[in-house]
PDB file of C-alpha atoms in Angstrom:
ATOM      1  CA  MET A   1     -12.994 -20.261 -22.321  1.00  0.00           C
ATOM      2  CA  MET A   2      -9.483 -20.563 -22.387  1.00  0.00           C
ATOM      3  CA  THR A   3      -9.210 -16.899 -23.966  1.00  0.00           C
ATOM      4  CA  ASP A   4     -11.521 -15.412 -21.044  1.00  0.00           C
ATOM      5  CA  ILE A   5      -9.371 -17.166 -18.357  1.00  0.00           C
ATOM      6  CA  ILE A   6      -5.990 -15.739 -19.898  1.00  0.00           C
ATOM      7  CA  GLN A   7      -7.567 -12.408 -20.191  1.00  0.00           C
ATOM      8  CA  ILE A   8      -9.092 -12.125 -16.478  1.00  0.00           C
ATOM      9  CA  LEU A   9      -5.518 -13.642 -15.547  1.00  0.00           C
ATOM     10  CA  ILE A  10      -3.830 -10.691 -17.047  1.00  0.00           C
ATOM     11  CA  LEU A  11      -5.977  -8.046 -15.768  1.00  0.00           C
ATOM     12  CA  GLY A  12      -5.928  -9.393 -12.316  1.00  0.00           C
ATOM     13  CA  LEU A  13      -2.065  -9.486 -12.108  1.00  0.00           C
ATOM     14  CA  ALA A  14      -1.918  -6.103 -13.470  1.00  0.00           C
ATOM     15  CA  LEU A  15      -3.884  -4.519 -10.861  1.00  0.00           C
ATOM     16  CA  GLY A  16      -2.290  -6.903  -7.981  1.00  0.00           C
ATOM     17  CA  GLY A  17       1.209  -5.036  -8.717  1.00  0.00           C
ATOM     18  CA  VAL A  18      -0.419  -1.882  -7.990  1.00  0.00           C
ATOM     19  CA  ILE A  19      -2.266  -3.023  -4.702  1.00  0.00           C
ATOM     20  CA  ALA A  20       0.929  -4.419  -3.737  1.00  0.00           C
ATOM     21  CA  LEU A  21       2.615  -1.300  -3.953  1.00  0.00           C
ATOM     22  CA  MET A  22      -0.199   0.298  -2.038  1.00  0.00           C
ATOM     23  CA  GLY A  23       0.090  -2.374   0.671  1.00  0.00           C
ATOM     24  CA  SER A  24       3.901  -2.552   0.996  1.00  0.00           C
ATOM     25  CA  GLY A  25       4.336   0.672   2.525  1.00  0.00           C
ATOM     26  CA  LEU A  26       1.621  -0.115   5.140  1.00  0.00           C
ATOM     27  CA  ALA A  27       3.689  -3.632   5.822  1.00  0.00           C
ATOM     28  CA  LEU A  28       7.005  -2.133   6.258  1.00  0.00           C
ATOM     29  CA  VAL A  29       5.732   0.617   8.735  1.00  0.00           C
ATOM     30  CA  PHE A  30       4.014  -2.127  10.574  1.00  0.00           C
ATOM     31  CA  GLY A  31       7.068  -4.709  10.638  1.00  0.00           C
ATOM     32  CA  VAL A  32       9.581  -1.671  11.858  1.00  0.00           C
ATOM     33  CA  MET A  33       7.196   0.343  14.391  1.00  0.00           C
ATOM     34  CA  ARG A  34       4.383  -1.884  14.988  1.00  0.00           C
ATOM     35  CA  ILE A  35       1.961   1.071  13.738  1.00  0.00           C
ATOM     36  CA  VAL A  36      -1.114  -0.196  12.344  1.00  0.00           C
ATOM     37  CA  ASN A  37      -1.478   2.885   9.988  1.00  0.00           C
ATOM     38  CA  LEU A  38      -5.385   3.149   9.108  1.00  0.00           C
ATOM     39  CA  ALA A  39      -4.520   6.287   7.414  1.00  0.00           C
ATOM     40  CA  HIS A  40      -2.144   4.894   4.966  1.00  0.00           C
ATOM     41  CA  PRO A  41      -5.197   4.731   2.320  1.00  0.00           C
ATOM     42  CA  SER A  42      -5.769   8.416   2.749  1.00  0.00           C
ATOM     43  CA  LEU A  43      -1.960   9.311   2.306  1.00  0.00           C
ATOM     44  CA  ILE A  44      -2.194   7.464  -0.876  1.00  0.00           C
ATOM     45  CA  ILE A  45      -4.940   9.879  -2.216  1.00  0.00           C
ATOM     46  CA  ALA A  46      -3.068  12.542  -1.022  1.00  0.00           C
ATOM     47  CA  GLY A  47      -0.143  11.405  -3.620  1.00  0.00           C
ATOM     48  CA  ALA A  48      -2.816  10.884  -5.858  1.00  0.00           C
ATOM     49  CA  TYR A  49      -3.742  14.632  -5.818  1.00  0.00           C
ATOM     50  CA  ILE A  50       0.030  15.664  -6.199  1.00  0.00           C
ATOM     51  CA  ALA A  51       0.125  13.651  -9.509  1.00  0.00           C
ATOM     52  CA  TYR A  52      -3.495  14.820 -10.367  1.00  0.00           C
ATOM     53  CA  TRP A  53      -2.382  18.445  -9.829  1.00  0.00           C
ATOM     54  CA  GLY A  54       1.103  18.455 -11.266  1.00  0.00           C
ATOM     55  CA  ALA A  55      -0.553  16.894 -14.439  1.00  0.00           C
ATOM     56  CA  LYS A  56      -3.408  19.413 -14.568  1.00  0.00           C
ATOM     57  CA  LEU A  57      -1.291  22.521 -13.915  1.00  0.00           C
ATOM     58  CA  THR A  58       2.086  21.452 -15.883  1.00  0.00           C
ATOM     59  CA  GLY A  59       1.164  18.768 -18.023  1.00  0.00           C
ATOM     60  CA  ILE A  60       3.579  16.400 -16.308  1.00  0.00           C
ATOM     61  CA  ASP A  61       2.765  12.787 -16.606  1.00  0.00           C
ATOM     62  CA  PRO A  62       1.665  11.207 -13.468  1.00  0.00           C
ATOM     63  CA  ILE A  63       4.601   8.543 -14.149  1.00  0.00           C
ATOM     64  CA  VAL A  64       7.100  11.303 -14.151  1.00  0.00           C
ATOM     65  CA  MET A  65       5.723  12.798 -11.119  1.00  0.00           C
ATOM     66  CA  LEU A  66       5.958   9.566  -9.365  1.00  0.00           C
ATOM     67  CA  PRO A  67       9.229  10.458  -7.598  1.00  0.00           C
ATOM     68  CA  VAL A  68       8.037  14.102  -6.867  1.00  0.00           C
ATOM     69  CA  ALA A  69       4.862  12.447  -5.160  1.00  0.00           C
ATOM     70  CA  ALA A  70       7.139  10.188  -3.183  1.00  0.00           C
ATOM     71  CA  ALA A  71       9.541  12.719  -1.998  1.00  0.00           C
ATOM     72  CA  ILE A  72       6.782  15.202  -0.680  1.00  0.00           C
ATOM     73  CA  MET A  73       5.028  12.382   1.075  1.00  0.00           C
ATOM     74  CA  ALA A  74       8.337  10.953   2.576  1.00  0.00           C
ATOM     75  CA  GLY A  75       8.820  14.470   3.999  1.00  0.00           C
ATOM     76  CA  ILE A  76       5.148  14.735   5.342  1.00  0.00           C
ATOM     77  CA  GLY A  77       5.835  11.197   6.951  1.00  0.00           C
ATOM     78  CA  VAL A  78       8.837  12.543   8.861  1.00  0.00           C
ATOM     79  CA  LEU A  79       6.959  15.111  10.326  1.00  0.00           C
ATOM     80  CA  MET A  80       3.912  12.840  11.001  1.00  0.00           C
ATOM     81  CA  TYR A  81       6.452  10.602  12.804  1.00  0.00           C
ATOM     82  CA  ARG A  82       7.936  13.342  14.712  1.00  0.00           C
ATOM     83  CA  LEU A  83       4.812  14.820  15.926  1.00  0.00           C
ATOM     84  CA  VAL A  84       2.492  11.855  16.301  1.00  0.00           C
ATOM     85  CA  PHE A  85       4.156   8.511  16.856  1.00  0.00           C
ATOM     86  CA  GLU A  86       7.538   8.983  18.244  1.00  0.00           C
ATOM     87  CA  ARG A  87       6.528   9.851  21.973  1.00  0.00           C
ATOM     88  CA  GLU A  88       4.913   6.488  22.764  1.00  0.00           C
ATOM     89  CA  ALA A  89       7.270   4.233  20.699  1.00  0.00           C
ATOM     90  CA  ARG A  90       8.562   2.293  23.516  1.00  0.00           C
ATOM     91  CA  ASN A  91       4.814   1.789  25.228  1.00  0.00           C
ATOM     92  CA  ALA A  92       3.712  -1.921  25.504  1.00  0.00           C
ATOM     93  CA  LYS A  93       0.403  -0.747  24.147  1.00  0.00           C
ATOM     94  CA  TYR A  94       1.826   0.936  21.345  1.00  0.00           C
ATOM     95  CA  SER A  95       0.266  -0.998  18.386  1.00  0.00           C
ATOM     96  CA  GLU A  96      -3.193  -0.660  20.150  1.00  0.00           C
ATOM     97  CA  MET A  97      -2.643   2.973  20.419  1.00  0.00           C
ATOM     98  CA  THR A  98      -1.683   3.531  16.821  1.00  0.00           C
ATOM     99  CA  VAL A  99      -5.033   2.206  15.539  1.00  0.00           C
ATOM    100  CA  LEU A 100      -6.740   4.915  17.303  1.00  0.00           C
ATOM    101  CA  LEU A 101      -4.252   7.455  16.493  1.00  0.00           C
ATOM    102  CA  THR A 102      -4.047   6.526  12.597  1.00  0.00           C
ATOM    103  CA  PHE A 103      -7.914   6.483  12.592  1.00  0.00           C
ATOM    104  CA  ALA A 104      -8.098   9.806  13.644  1.00  0.00           C
ATOM    105  CA  LEU A 105      -5.047  10.777  11.577  1.00  0.00           C
ATOM    106  CA  ALA A 106      -7.154   9.246   8.600  1.00  0.00           C
ATOM    107  CA  MET A 107     -10.103  11.347   9.326  1.00  0.00           C
ATOM    108  CA  ILE A 108      -8.127  14.683   9.688  1.00  0.00           C
ATOM    109  CA  VAL A 109      -6.218  13.600   5.987  1.00  0.00           C
ATOM    110  CA  GLU A 110      -9.767  13.036   4.348  1.00  0.00           C
ATOM    111  CA  GLY A 111     -11.336  16.586   5.899  1.00  0.00           C
ATOM    112  CA  VAL A 112      -8.032  18.582   4.642  1.00  0.00           C
ATOM    113  CA  LEU A 113      -8.369  17.075   1.290  1.00  0.00           C
ATOM    114  CA  GLY A 114     -11.998  17.219   1.122  1.00  0.00           C
ATOM    115  CA  GLY A 115     -11.705  21.052   2.135  1.00  0.00           C
ATOM    116  CA  LEU A 116      -9.030  21.582  -0.314  1.00  0.00           C
ATOM    117  CA  PHE A 117     -10.278  19.827  -3.595  1.00  0.00           C
ATOM    118  CA  THR A 118     -13.969  18.672  -2.557  1.00  0.00           C
ATOM    119  CA  ASN A 119     -15.451  15.195  -2.921  1.00  0.00           C
ATOM    120  CA  THR A 120     -15.528  15.425  -6.679  1.00  0.00           C
ATOM    121  CA  GLN A 121     -14.385  12.306  -8.511  1.00  0.00           C
ATOM    122  CA  ARG A 122     -11.209  12.802 -10.001  1.00  0.00           C
ATOM    123  CA  VAL A 123      -8.628  10.902 -12.441  1.00  0.00           C
ATOM    124  CA  THR A 124      -5.665  11.583 -14.401  1.00  0.00           C
ATOM    125  CA  SER A 125      -5.851  10.918 -17.998  1.00  0.00           C
ATOM    126  CA  PRO A 126      -2.553  10.317 -19.994  1.00  0.00           C
ATOM    127  CA  GLY A 127      -3.181   8.952 -23.473  1.00  0.00           C
ATOM    128  CA  TYR A 128      -1.971   5.754 -22.522  1.00  0.00           C
ATOM    129  CA  ALA A 129      -4.472   5.131 -19.531  1.00  0.00           C
ATOM    130  CA  THR A 130      -7.472   4.695 -22.382  1.00  0.00           C
ATOM    131  CA  ASP A 131      -5.112   2.488 -24.771  1.00  0.00           C
ATOM    132  CA  ALA A 132      -4.267  -1.004 -24.882  1.00  0.00           C
ATOM    133  CA  PHE A 133      -2.184  -3.589 -26.321  1.00  0.00           C
ATOM    134  CA  PHE A 134      -3.771  -6.159 -28.530  1.00  0.00           C
ATOM    135  CA  LEU A 135      -2.521  -9.879 -29.052  1.00  0.00           C
ATOM    136  CA  GLY A 136      -4.856 -11.623 -31.041  1.00  0.00           C
ATOM    137  CA  ASP A 137      -8.363 -11.963 -28.873  1.00  0.00           C
ATOM    138  CA  LEU A 138      -6.247 -10.459 -26.082  1.00  0.00           C
ATOM    139  CA  PHE A 139      -6.167  -6.981 -24.864  1.00  0.00           C
ATOM    140  CA  ILE A 140      -3.987  -5.491 -22.419  1.00  0.00           C
ATOM    141  CA  PRO A 141      -4.628  -1.903 -20.915  1.00  0.00           C
ATOM    142  CA  LYS A 142      -1.490   0.035 -21.334  1.00  0.00           C
ATOM    143  CA  GLY A 143      -2.266   2.117 -18.102  1.00  0.00           C
ATOM    144  CA  GLN A 144      -2.621  -0.927 -16.077  1.00  0.00           C
ATOM    145  CA  LEU A 145       0.083  -2.639 -17.293  1.00  0.00           C
ATOM    146  CA  TYR A 146       2.355   0.313 -16.666  1.00  0.00           C
ATOM    147  CA  ALA A 147       1.082   0.765 -13.432  1.00  0.00           C
ATOM    148  CA  GLY A 148       1.840  -3.271 -12.489  1.00  0.00           C
ATOM    149  CA  LEU A 149       5.090  -3.237 -13.717  1.00  0.00           C
ATOM    150  CA  ILE A 150       6.406  -0.147 -12.275  1.00  0.00           C
ATOM    151  CA  SER A 151       4.939  -1.032  -8.771  1.00  0.00           C
ATOM    152  CA  LEU A 152       6.827  -4.429  -9.293  1.00  0.00           C
ATOM    153  CA  VAL A 153       9.915  -2.692 -10.046  1.00  0.00           C
ATOM    154  CA  ILE A 154       9.896  -0.115  -6.925  1.00  0.00           C
ATOM    155  CA  ILE A 155       8.968  -3.163  -4.693  1.00  0.00           C
ATOM    156  CA  GLY A 156      11.873  -5.244  -6.205  1.00  0.00           C
ATOM    157  CA  ALA A 157      14.336  -1.914  -5.341  1.00  0.00           C
ATOM    158  CA  LEU A 158      13.001  -1.843  -2.133  1.00  0.00           C
ATOM    159  CA  SER A 159      13.648  -5.260  -1.468  1.00  0.00           C
ATOM    160  CA  LEU A 160      17.363  -4.896  -2.740  1.00  0.00           C
ATOM    161  CA  PHE A 161      17.897  -1.968  -0.343  1.00  0.00           C
ATOM    162  CA  LEU A 162      16.587  -3.767   2.580  1.00  0.00           C
ATOM    163  CA  LYS A 163      18.843  -6.862   1.727  1.00  0.00           C
ATOM    164  CA  TYR A 164      21.855  -5.629   0.673  1.00  0.00           C
ATOM    165  CA  SER A 165      22.410  -1.578   1.996  1.00  0.00           C
ATOM    166  CA  ARG A 166      23.618  -1.017   5.493  1.00  0.00           C
ATOM    167  CA  LEU A 167      20.358   0.982   6.393  1.00  0.00           C
ATOM    168  CA  GLY A 168      18.638  -2.105   5.003  1.00  0.00           C
ATOM    169  CA  TYR A 169      20.490  -4.543   7.460  1.00  0.00           C
ATOM    170  CA  ALA A 170      19.573  -1.955  10.114  1.00  0.00           C
ATOM    171  CA  ILE A 171      15.802  -1.662   9.176  1.00  0.00           C
ATOM    172  CA  ARG A 172      15.611  -5.730   9.104  1.00  0.00           C
ATOM    173  CA  ALA A 173      17.354  -5.835  12.342  1.00  0.00           C
ATOM    174  CA  THR A 174      14.721  -3.263  14.069  1.00  0.00           C
ATOM    175  CA  THR A 175      12.093  -5.401  12.280  1.00  0.00           C
ATOM    176  CA  GLN A 176      13.206  -8.733  13.928  1.00  0.00           C
ATOM    177  CA  ASN A 177      14.178  -7.503  17.425  1.00  0.00           C
ATOM    178  CA  ARG A 178      14.085  -3.848  18.270  1.00  0.00           C
ATOM    179  CA  GLU A 179      15.765  -4.403  21.654  1.00  0.00           C
ATOM    180  CA  ALA A 180      18.775  -6.548  20.320  1.00  0.00           C
ATOM    181  CA  ALA A 181      19.416  -4.233  17.517  1.00  0.00           C
ATOM    182  CA  GLU A 182      19.611  -1.343  19.800  1.00  0.00           C
ATOM    183  CA  LEU A 183      22.048  -3.370  21.942  1.00  0.00           C
ATOM    184  CA  LEU A 184      24.290  -3.954  18.701  1.00  0.00           C
ATOM    185  CA  GLY A 185      24.471  -0.178  17.963  1.00  0.00           C
ATOM    186  CA  VAL A 186      21.637   0.440  15.633  1.00  0.00           C
ATOM    187  CA  ASN A 187      20.068   3.543  16.124  1.00  0.00           C
ATOM    188  CA  VAL A 188      16.804   2.487  16.497  1.00  0.00           C
ATOM    189  CA  ASN A 189      14.823   5.899  16.743  1.00  0.00           C
ATOM    190  CA  LEU A 190      16.566   7.023  13.385  1.00  0.00           C
ATOM    191  CA  ILE A 191      15.665   3.862  11.727  1.00  0.00           C
ATOM    192  CA  SER A 192      12.259   4.138  12.747  1.00  0.00           C
ATOM    193  CA  VAL A 193      12.074   7.805  11.196  1.00  0.00           C
ATOM    194  CA  LEU A 194      13.702   6.420   8.016  1.00  0.00           C
ATOM    195  CA  ALA A 195      11.331   3.744   7.842  1.00  0.00           C
ATOM    196  CA  PHE A 196       8.402   5.508   8.357  1.00  0.00           C
ATOM    197  CA  ALA A 197       9.348   8.130   5.485  1.00  0.00           C
ATOM    198  CA  ILE A 198       9.730   5.259   3.168  1.00  0.00           C
ATOM    199  CA  GLY A 199       6.553   3.747   4.001  1.00  0.00           C
ATOM    200  CA  ILE A 200       4.577   7.067   3.430  1.00  0.00           C
ATOM    201  CA  GLY A 201       6.961   7.888   0.317  1.00  0.00           C
ATOM    202  CA  LEU A 202       5.689   4.662  -1.037  1.00  0.00           C
ATOM    203  CA  ALA A 203       1.966   5.648  -0.452  1.00  0.00           C
ATOM    204  CA  GLY A 204       2.811   8.892  -2.364  1.00  0.00           C
ATOM    205  CA  ALA A 205       4.369   6.754  -5.202  1.00  0.00           C
ATOM    206  CA  ALA A 206       1.144   4.437  -5.380  1.00  0.00           C
ATOM    207  CA  GLY A 207      -0.912   7.191  -5.422  1.00  0.00           C
ATOM    208  CA  SER A 208       0.736   8.558  -8.556  1.00  0.00           C
ATOM    209  CA  LEU A 209      -0.147   5.348 -10.264  1.00  0.00           C
ATOM    210  CA  VAL A 210      -3.354   5.267  -8.646  1.00  0.00           C
ATOM    211  CA  SER A 211      -4.354   8.407 -10.016  1.00  0.00           C
ATOM    212  CA  PHE A 212      -4.711   7.017 -13.761  1.00  0.00           C
ATOM    213  CA  VAL A 213      -5.823   3.480 -12.886  1.00  0.00           C
ATOM    214  CA  PHE A 214      -8.840   4.508 -10.612  1.00  0.00           C
ATOM    215  CA  SER A 215     -10.911   7.305 -10.139  1.00  0.00           C
ATOM    216  CA  PHE A 216     -10.302   8.795  -6.446  1.00  0.00           C
ATOM    217  CA  PHE A 217     -11.922  11.386  -3.716  1.00  0.00           C
ATOM    218  CA  PRO A 218     -10.868  12.088  -0.243  1.00  0.00           C
ATOM    219  CA  ALA A 219     -13.365   9.607   1.144  1.00  0.00           C
ATOM    220  CA  LYS A 220     -12.265   6.955  -1.499  1.00  0.00           C
ATOM    221  CA  HIS A 221      -9.695   5.471   1.556  1.00  0.00           C
ATOM    222  CA  TRP A 222     -12.381   3.786   3.237  1.00  0.00           C
ATOM    223  CA  GLU A 223     -12.967   1.557   0.404  1.00  0.00           C
ATOM    224  CA  TRP A 224      -9.213   0.720   0.517  1.00  0.00           C
ATOM    225  CA  ILE A 225      -8.369   0.185   3.926  1.00  0.00           C
ATOM    226  CA  ALA A 226     -10.033  -3.342   4.213  1.00  0.00           C
ATOM    227  CA  MET A 227      -8.492  -4.357   0.862  1.00  0.00           C
ATOM    228  CA  LEU A 228      -4.904  -3.405   2.130  1.00  0.00           C
ATOM    229  CA  MET A 229      -5.460  -4.766   5.661  1.00  0.00           C
ATOM    230  CA  SER A 230      -6.603  -7.792   3.980  1.00  0.00           C
ATOM    231  CA  VAL A 231      -3.513  -8.128   1.518  1.00  0.00           C
ATOM    232  CA  VAL A 232      -0.923  -7.305   4.511  1.00  0.00           C
ATOM    233  CA  VAL A 233      -2.491  -9.749   7.015  1.00  0.00           C
ATOM    234  CA  LEU A 234      -2.744 -12.591   4.284  1.00  0.00           C
ATOM    235  CA  GLY A 235       0.673 -12.052   3.442  1.00  0.00           C
ATOM    236  CA  GLY A 236       1.947 -11.687   6.896  1.00  0.00           C
ATOM    237  CA  MET A 237       2.136  -8.684   8.905  1.00  0.00           C
ATOM    238  CA  GLY A 238       5.290  -6.890   8.318  1.00  0.00           C
ATOM    239  CA  SER A 239       6.307  -9.262   5.310  1.00  0.00           C
ATOM    240  CA  ILE A 240       6.696  -7.330   1.998  1.00  0.00           C
ATOM    241  CA  LEU A 241       7.242 -10.549  -0.221  1.00  0.00           C
ATOM    242  CA  GLY A 242       3.961 -11.867   1.715  1.00  0.00           C
ATOM    243  CA  THR A 243       2.284  -8.327   0.595  1.00  0.00           C
ATOM    244  CA  VAL A 244       3.137  -8.860  -2.854  1.00  0.00           C
ATOM    245  CA  VAL A 245       2.173 -12.503  -2.996  1.00  0.00           C
ATOM    246  CA  ALA A 246      -1.151 -11.789  -1.107  1.00  0.00           C
ATOM    247  CA  ALA A 247      -2.043  -8.971  -3.732  1.00  0.00           C
ATOM    248  CA  LEU A 248      -1.423 -10.812  -6.588  1.00  0.00           C
ATOM    249  CA  LEU A 249      -3.258 -13.932  -5.580  1.00  0.00           C
ATOM    250  CA  LEU A 250      -6.360 -11.961  -4.321  1.00  0.00           C
ATOM    251  CA  SER A 251      -6.424  -9.472  -7.269  1.00  0.00           C
ATOM    252  CA  VAL A 252      -6.629 -12.687  -9.392  1.00  0.00           C
ATOM    253  CA  ILE A 253      -9.414 -13.979  -7.396  1.00  0.00           C
ATOM    254  CA  ALA A 254     -11.533 -10.894  -7.356  1.00  0.00           C
ATOM    255  CA  ALA A 255     -11.003 -10.427 -10.968  1.00  0.00           C
ATOM    256  CA  PHE A 256     -12.412 -14.230 -11.845  1.00  0.00           C
ATOM    257  CA  VAL A 257     -15.072 -13.294  -9.108  1.00  0.00           C
ATOM    258  CA  GLY A 258     -16.066 -10.238 -10.613  1.00  0.00           C
ATOM    259  CA  THR A 259     -16.361 -11.438 -13.864  1.00  0.00           C
ATOM    260  CA  TRP A 260     -18.073 -14.885 -13.271  1.00  0.00           C
ATOM    261  CA  VAL A 261     -20.280 -13.798 -10.267  1.00  0.00           C
ATOM    262  CA  GLY A 262     -20.684  -9.984 -10.691  1.00  0.00           C
ATOM    263  CA  ALA A 263     -18.678  -6.830  -9.788  1.00  0.00           C
ATOM    264  CA  THR A 264     -20.303  -6.463  -6.428  1.00  0.00           C
ATOM    265  CA  TRP A 265     -19.081  -9.655  -5.087  1.00  0.00           C
ATOM    266  CA  SER A 266     -15.471  -8.792  -6.273  1.00  0.00           C
ATOM    267  CA  THR A 267     -14.858  -6.423  -3.269  1.00  0.00           C
ATOM    268  CA  MET A 268     -16.257  -9.004  -1.032  1.00  0.00           C
ATOM    269  CA  THR A 269     -13.313 -11.248  -1.883  1.00  0.00           C
ATOM    270  CA  PHE A 270     -10.727  -9.273   0.051  1.00  0.00           C
ATOM    271  CA  PHE A 271     -13.044  -8.998   3.275  1.00  0.00           C
ATOM    272  CA  LEU A 272     -13.929 -12.534   3.421  1.00  0.00           C
ATOM    273  CA  ALA A 273     -10.020 -13.637   2.684  1.00  0.00           C
ATOM    274  CA  LEU A 274      -9.552 -11.005   5.961  1.00  0.00           C
ATOM    275  CA  PHE A 275     -12.267 -13.123   7.912  1.00  0.00           C
ATOM    276  CA  VAL A 276     -11.159 -16.408   6.955  1.00  0.00           C
ATOM    277  CA  ILE A 277      -7.125 -15.800   7.248  1.00  0.00           C
ATOM    278  CA  LEU A 278      -7.734 -14.263  10.791  1.00  0.00           C
ATOM    279  CA  LEU A 279      -9.718 -17.718  11.874  1.00  0.00           C
ATOM    280  CA  ILE A 280      -7.471 -19.951  10.032  1.00  0.00           C
ATOM    281  CA  ARG A 281      -3.873 -18.717  10.021  1.00  0.00           C
ATOM    282  CA  PRO A 282      -3.640 -14.817  12.084  1.00  0.00           C
ATOM    283  CA  GLN A 283       0.073 -14.868  11.328  1.00  0.00           C
ATOM    284  CA  GLY A 284      -0.531 -14.989   7.315  1.00  0.00           C
ATOM    285  CA  LEU A 285       1.200 -16.799   4.757  1.00  0.00           C
ATOM    286  CA  PHE A 286       4.656 -15.720   5.469  1.00  0.00           C
ATOM    287  CA  GLY A 287       4.441 -14.447   9.126  1.00  0.00           C
ATOM    288  CA  GLU A 288       5.898 -16.180  12.086  1.00  0.00           C
ATOM    289  CA  LYS A 289       3.499 -18.052  14.538  1.00  0.00           C
ATOM    290  CA  PRO A 290       3.711 -16.084  17.736  1.00  0.00           C
ATOM    291  CA  GLU A 291       5.256 -18.327  20.834  1.00  0.00           C
ATOM    292  CA  MET A 292       2.865 -19.349  23.290  1.00  0.00           C
ATOM    293  CA  ALA A 293       3.459 -17.991  27.122  1.00  0.00           C
TER     294      ALA A 293
END
């Protein structure tokens, strides 16, 4: 029994690291620009296709393709923000508007990917994706382990950037109070573009890792949106630390549920968590409670 518990815990934490990276860009974008980006999972899939075709056409490892996918998606993020989101950034109903905008954007991205690549399920297959480390009766899948560790390293680097760099100070100031940051000389428009580009770049990086951890196809993003929203809401909208903690927690719980109850119920963990947290603590674990008017 103890061996089974440790095994499930290892698998849950490894996948939790990947899910944390998938959600970190979503949390950053909401924290800085108040954009509820329902298109984020579809952009992760776009990053997965970049890694997949890089591996298929050139033989480049998807981990090596990670910075390429991140850079390409960050560039797309700049264009996307300038064309779609910048115009109404000061609107009082901006967050509500972005729900509809990004929902439409998700369908557009899905349609483009479906037209280019069809809805065939794909997965990159580096040698380590089907290999494992064995520690006595325990096994650790190399693909999940590498993806989880790389995800946490990227999130750690992002946290250091936000905490210690001048641009990081500006991003955090904008997150806390856009108007006050602007009064102190922060170019809020530039910071918004930069933060959005980083957020979408993180989606591209996550996509490279997702490409050998999960099978994917253009419509797969609808299965992920509830999972990622659960993680971001539970952690506290805009909190990257909260996103990491929530991703690890929910992934471990889902792993136990999937093993002991049934795989069908594993996904329900995220839906149930989203429902409960909105009822009990809408601000999430690390979010601030909104002030009463």
